[in-house]
Coordinates of C-alpha atoms in Angstrom, one line a residue:
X281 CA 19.0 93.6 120.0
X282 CA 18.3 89.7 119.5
X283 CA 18.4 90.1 115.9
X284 CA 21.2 91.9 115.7
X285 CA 23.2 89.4 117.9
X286 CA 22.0 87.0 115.6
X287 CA 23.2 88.3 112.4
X288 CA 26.7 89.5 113.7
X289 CA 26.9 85.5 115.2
X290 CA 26.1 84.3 111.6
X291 CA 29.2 86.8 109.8
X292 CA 32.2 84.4 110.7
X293 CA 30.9 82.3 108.7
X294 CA 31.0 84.6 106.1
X295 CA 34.4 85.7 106.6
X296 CA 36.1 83.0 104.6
X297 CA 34.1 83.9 101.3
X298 CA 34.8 87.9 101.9
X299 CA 38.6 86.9 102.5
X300 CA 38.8 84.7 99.7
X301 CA 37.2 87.5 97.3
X302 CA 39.6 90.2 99.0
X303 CA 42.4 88.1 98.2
X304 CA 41.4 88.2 94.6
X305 CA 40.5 91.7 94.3
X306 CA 43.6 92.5 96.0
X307 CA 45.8 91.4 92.9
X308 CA 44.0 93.7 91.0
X309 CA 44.4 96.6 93.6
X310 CA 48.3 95.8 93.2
X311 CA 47.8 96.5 89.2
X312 CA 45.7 99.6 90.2
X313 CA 48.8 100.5 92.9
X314 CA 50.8 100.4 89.8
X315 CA 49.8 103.1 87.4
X316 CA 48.4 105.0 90.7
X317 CA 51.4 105.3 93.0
X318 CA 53.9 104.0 91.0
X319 CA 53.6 105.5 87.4
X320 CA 51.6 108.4 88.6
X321 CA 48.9 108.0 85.9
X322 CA 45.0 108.0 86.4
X323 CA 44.3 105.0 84.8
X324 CA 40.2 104.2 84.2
X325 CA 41.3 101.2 81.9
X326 CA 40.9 98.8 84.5
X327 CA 37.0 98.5 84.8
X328 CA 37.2 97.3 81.2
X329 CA 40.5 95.2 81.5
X330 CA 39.0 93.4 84.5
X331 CA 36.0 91.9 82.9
X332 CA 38.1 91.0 79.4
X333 CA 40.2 88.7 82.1
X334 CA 37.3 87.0 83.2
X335 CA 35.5 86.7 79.6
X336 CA 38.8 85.5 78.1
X337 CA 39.3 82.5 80.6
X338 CA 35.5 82.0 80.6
X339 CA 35.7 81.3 77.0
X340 CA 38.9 79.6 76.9
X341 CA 37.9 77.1 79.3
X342 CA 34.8 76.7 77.8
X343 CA 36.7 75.5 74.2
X344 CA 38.6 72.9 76.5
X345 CA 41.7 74.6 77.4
X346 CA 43.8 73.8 80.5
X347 CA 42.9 76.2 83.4
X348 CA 46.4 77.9 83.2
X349 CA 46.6 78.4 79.5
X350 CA 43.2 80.4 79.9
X351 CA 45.0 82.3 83.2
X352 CA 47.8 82.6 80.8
X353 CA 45.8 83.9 77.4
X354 CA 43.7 86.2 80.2
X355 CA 47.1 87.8 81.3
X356 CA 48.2 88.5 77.7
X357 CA 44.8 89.9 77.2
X358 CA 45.2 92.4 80.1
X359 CA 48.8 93.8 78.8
X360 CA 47.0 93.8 75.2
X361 CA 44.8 96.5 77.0
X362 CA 47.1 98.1 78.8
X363 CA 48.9 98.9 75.4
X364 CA 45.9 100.2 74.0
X365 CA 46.0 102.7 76.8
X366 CA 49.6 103.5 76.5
X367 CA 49.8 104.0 73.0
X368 CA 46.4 106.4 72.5
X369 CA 48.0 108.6 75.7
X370 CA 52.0 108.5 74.5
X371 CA 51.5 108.0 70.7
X372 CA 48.3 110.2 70.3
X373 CA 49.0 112.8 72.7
X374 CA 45.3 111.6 74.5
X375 CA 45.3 112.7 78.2
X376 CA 45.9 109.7 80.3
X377 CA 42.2 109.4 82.2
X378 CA 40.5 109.8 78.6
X379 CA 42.8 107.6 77.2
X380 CA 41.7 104.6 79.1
X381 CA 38.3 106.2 79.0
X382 CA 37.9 105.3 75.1
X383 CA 39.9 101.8 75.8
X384 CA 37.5 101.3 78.7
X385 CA 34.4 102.2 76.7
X386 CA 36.0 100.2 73.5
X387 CA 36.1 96.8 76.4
X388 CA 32.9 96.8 76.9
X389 CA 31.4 95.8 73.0
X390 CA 34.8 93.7 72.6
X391 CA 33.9 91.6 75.8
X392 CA 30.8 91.3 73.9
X393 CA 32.2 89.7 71.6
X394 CA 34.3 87.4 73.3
X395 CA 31.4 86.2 75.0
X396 CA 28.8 86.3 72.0
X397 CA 26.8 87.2 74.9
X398 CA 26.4 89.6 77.9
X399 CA 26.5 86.3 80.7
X400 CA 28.8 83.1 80.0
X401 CA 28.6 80.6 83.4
X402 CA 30.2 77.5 83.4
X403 CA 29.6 74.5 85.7
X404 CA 32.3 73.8 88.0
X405 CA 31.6 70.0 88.4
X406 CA 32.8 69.6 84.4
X407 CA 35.8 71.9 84.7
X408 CA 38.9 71.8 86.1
X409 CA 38.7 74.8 87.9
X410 CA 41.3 77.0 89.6
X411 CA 39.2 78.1 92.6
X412 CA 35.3 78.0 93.1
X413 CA 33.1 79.2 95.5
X414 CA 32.1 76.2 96.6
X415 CA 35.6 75.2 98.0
X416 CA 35.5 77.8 100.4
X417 CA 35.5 75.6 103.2
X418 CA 37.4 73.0 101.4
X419 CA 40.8 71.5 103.1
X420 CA 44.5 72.2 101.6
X421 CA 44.7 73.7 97.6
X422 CA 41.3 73.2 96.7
X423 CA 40.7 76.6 99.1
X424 CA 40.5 79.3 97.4
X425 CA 42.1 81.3 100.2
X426 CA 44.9 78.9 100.5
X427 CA 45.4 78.7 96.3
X428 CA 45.1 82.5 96.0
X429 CA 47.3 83.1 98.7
X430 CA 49.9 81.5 97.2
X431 CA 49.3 83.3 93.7
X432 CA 49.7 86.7 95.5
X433 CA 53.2 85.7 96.9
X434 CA 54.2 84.5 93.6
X435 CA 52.8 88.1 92.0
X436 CA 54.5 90.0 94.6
X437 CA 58.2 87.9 94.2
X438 CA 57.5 88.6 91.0
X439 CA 57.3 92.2 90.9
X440 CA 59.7 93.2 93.9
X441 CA 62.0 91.7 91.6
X442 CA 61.1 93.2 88.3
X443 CA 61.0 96.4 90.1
X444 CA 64.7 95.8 91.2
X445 CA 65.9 95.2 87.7
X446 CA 67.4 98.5 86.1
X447 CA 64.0 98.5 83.6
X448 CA 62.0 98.1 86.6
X449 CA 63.8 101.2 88.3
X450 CA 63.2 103.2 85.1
X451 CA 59.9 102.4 85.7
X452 CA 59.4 104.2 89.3
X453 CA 61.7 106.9 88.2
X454 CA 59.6 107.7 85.3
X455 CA 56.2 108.1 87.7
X456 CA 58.7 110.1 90.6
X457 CA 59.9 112.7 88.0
X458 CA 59.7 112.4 84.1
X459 CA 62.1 115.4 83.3
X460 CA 64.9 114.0 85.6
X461 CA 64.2 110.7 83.7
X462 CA 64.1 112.0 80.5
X463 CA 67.5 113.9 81.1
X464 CA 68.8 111.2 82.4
X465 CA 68.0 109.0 78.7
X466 CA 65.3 107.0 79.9
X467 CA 62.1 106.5 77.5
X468 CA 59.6 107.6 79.8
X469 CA 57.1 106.9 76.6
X470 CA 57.9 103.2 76.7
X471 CA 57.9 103.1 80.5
X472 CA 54.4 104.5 80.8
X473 CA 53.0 102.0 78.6
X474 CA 54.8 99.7 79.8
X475 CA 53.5 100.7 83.2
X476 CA 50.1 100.3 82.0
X477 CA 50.6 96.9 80.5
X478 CA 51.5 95.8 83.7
X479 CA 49.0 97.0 85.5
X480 CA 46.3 95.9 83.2
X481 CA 48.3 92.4 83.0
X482 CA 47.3 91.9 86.6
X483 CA 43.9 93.6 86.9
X484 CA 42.8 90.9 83.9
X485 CA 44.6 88.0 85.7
X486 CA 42.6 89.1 88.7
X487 CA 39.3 89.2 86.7
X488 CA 40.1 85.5 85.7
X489 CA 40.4 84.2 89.4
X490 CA 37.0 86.0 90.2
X491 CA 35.2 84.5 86.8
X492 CA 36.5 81.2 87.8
X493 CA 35.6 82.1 91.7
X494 CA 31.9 82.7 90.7
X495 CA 31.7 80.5 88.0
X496 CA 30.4 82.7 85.5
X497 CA 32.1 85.9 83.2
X498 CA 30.1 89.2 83.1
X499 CA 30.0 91.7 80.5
X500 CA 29.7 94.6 83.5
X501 CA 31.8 92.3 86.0
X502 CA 34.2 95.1 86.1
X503 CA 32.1 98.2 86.8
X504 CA 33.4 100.0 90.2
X505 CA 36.8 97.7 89.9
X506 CA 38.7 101.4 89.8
X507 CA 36.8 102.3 93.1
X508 CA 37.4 98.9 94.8
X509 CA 41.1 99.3 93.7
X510 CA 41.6 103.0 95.1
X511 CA 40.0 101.5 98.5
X512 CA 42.6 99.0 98.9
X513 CA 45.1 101.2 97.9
X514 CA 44.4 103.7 100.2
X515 CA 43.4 101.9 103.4
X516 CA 46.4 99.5 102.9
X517 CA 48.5 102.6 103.3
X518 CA 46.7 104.2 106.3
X519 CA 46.9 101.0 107.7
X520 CA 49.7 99.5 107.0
X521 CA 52.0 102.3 106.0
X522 CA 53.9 102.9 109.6
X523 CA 55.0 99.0 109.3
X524 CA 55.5 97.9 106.3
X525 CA 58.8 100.0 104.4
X526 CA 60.1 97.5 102.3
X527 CA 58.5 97.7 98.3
X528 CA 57.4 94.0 98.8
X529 CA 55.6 94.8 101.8
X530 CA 53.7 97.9 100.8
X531 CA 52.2 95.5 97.8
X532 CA 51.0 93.3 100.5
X533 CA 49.6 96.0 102.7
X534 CA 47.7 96.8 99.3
X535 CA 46.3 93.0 99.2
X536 CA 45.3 93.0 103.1
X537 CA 43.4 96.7 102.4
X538 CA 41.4 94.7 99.8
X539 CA 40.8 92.0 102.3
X540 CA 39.9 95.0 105.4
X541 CA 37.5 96.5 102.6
X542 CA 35.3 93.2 101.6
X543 CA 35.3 92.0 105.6
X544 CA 33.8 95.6 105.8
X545 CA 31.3 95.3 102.8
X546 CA 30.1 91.7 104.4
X547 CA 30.0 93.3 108.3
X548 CA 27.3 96.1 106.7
X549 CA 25.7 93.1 104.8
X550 CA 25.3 91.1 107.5
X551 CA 24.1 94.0 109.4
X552 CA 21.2 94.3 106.7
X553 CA 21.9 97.3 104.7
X554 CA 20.8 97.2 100.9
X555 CA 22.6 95.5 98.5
X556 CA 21.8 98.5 95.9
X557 CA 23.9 100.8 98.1
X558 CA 27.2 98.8 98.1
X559 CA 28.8 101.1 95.1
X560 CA 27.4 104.3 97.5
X561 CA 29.1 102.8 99.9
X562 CA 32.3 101.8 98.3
X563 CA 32.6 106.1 97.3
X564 CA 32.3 107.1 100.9
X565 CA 34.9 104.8 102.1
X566 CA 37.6 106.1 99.3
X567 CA 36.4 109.4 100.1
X568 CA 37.0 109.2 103.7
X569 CA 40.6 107.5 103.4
X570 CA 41.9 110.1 100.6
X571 CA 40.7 112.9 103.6
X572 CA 42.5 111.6 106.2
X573 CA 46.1 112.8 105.2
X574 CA 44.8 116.2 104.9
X575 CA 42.3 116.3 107.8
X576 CA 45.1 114.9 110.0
X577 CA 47.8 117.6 109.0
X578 CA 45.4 120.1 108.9
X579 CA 43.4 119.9 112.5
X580 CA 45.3 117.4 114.2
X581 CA 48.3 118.1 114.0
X582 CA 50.6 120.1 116.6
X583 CA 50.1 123.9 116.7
X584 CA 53.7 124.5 115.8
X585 CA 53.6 122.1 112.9
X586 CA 50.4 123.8 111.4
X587 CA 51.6 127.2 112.3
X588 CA 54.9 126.1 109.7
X589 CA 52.5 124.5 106.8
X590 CA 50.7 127.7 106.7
X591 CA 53.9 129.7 106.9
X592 CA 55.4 127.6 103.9
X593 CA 52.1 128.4 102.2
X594 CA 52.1 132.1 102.8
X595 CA 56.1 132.4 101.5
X596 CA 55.1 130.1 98.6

């Protein structure tokens, strides 16, 4: 019992590190929110997208660009991916999930080559680094909670209001219903890829903020980001989803499920389980949140209410 007092008294000090991370992974739970919720679209580009963010800012920074322009030439990277996966699914006809299957698969060897190896670190005392690990506890921008922070309000501005603009509506009505869209003379071609641009955009801007975070770029950096992104998505909404209505608000509650799911991941740390089972781990928690919705409708909810859904059933 001593021991375990002792490792829960040591996790606050942990907490500012899992935040930090949670933040981070959060903008890319946002870009898996996108294709997921939004477009409607299994997309499994993003564990290849992710680690081409970090190996592109790795590598940029590494040749002596600014910090940003290597953010910037990580984003463009990310929607270069995204288009990948949009044109193999609209252009060739390739189901969406295997589409970003082969771009996903194809990632891993070009990563490779942007790194000309499988590991690139870089020292954070001779660059001019966004965020580090190391500035954790650090005062005023130089956080990387504070710094990040700020970078998710700017992505969320930025997409409430793209998603207000009459392309940005397309967009949403394209992932509620296609046919209505098309009848209605909207691409729904371009708008999925476009869809997946975005979305891979941000998952590779995310993979940046964590290369610079950890101060290295991994070839397998991005394994699991598609499970990491589904758990935020999905406990944001079970968590969030009774307060937070407004478009805007429901991309937040997607950053703060990210946050909820890394403070978990450190608590069972702390607590001593094995590092090995973390992706176990991460499966069982999606799993449990995705049953949820159905275990609650199905055995908690009022008699009269189930006795309907299983009358609507039987007149289907």
């Amino acid at each position: 019992m001593a021991e375990l007092f002792m490792k829960l008294a040591a996790l606050p000090g942990a907490l500012p590190g899992a935040c930090a991370q949670g933040l981070i992974w959060g903008i890319m739970a946002i870009g898996v929110y996108i294709t997921y919720r939004i477009l409607d679209v299994a997309d499994l580009t993003v564990d290849g997208s992710f680690g081409t963010g970090g190996a592109v800012c790795i590598m940029m920074l590494l040749s002596g660009q600014n910090v940003w322009v290597a953010l910037l030439a990580a984003l463009l990277a990310g929607l270069l991916t995204g288009l990948c996966t949009g044109l193999l699914h609209t252009f060739m006809g390739i189901p969406a999930i295997l589409a970003g299957i082969l771009t996903q698969l194809s990632l891993y060897s070009i990563n490779l080559k942007i790194m000309g190896k499988a590991n690139q670190a870089i020292n954070v005392d001779k660059y001019d680094l966004l965020i580090s690990l190391r500035w954790v506890k650090k005062a005023m921008l130089g956080n990387p909670l504070i710094m990040v922070s700020i970078l998710l309000v700017v992505v969320v501005g930025a997409l409430y209001w793209f998603f207000g603009t009459e392309m940005g509506s397309s967009l949403r009505a394209t992932g509620s219903n296609p046919q209505m869209s098309r009848a209605q003379g909207i691409n729904t071609s371009f708008m999925t890829v476009l869809g997946l641009m975005v979305s891979n955009g941000l998952v590779a801007f995310s993979g940046a903020l964590l290369a610079q975070y950890q101060g290295f770029a991994d070839v397998s950096m991005g394994r699991g980001a598609i499970v990491i992104g589904l758990a935020a998505v999905i406990i944001g909404e079970a968590v969030f989803s009774r307060l937070f209505h407004n478009f805007a608000l429901r991309l937040l509650a997607v950053a703060f499920g990210s946050i909820i799911y890394y403070v978990v991941l450190q608590l069972v740390i702390t607590l001593g389980l094995d590092a090995n089972l973390l992706k176990l781990l991460s499966a069982v928690v999606v799993a449990i949140f995705l049953a949820v919705p159905y275990w609650k409708g199905r055995y908690f909810a009022k008699p009269v209410r189930r006795a309907q859904v299983k009358g609507g059933k039987a007149d289907a």
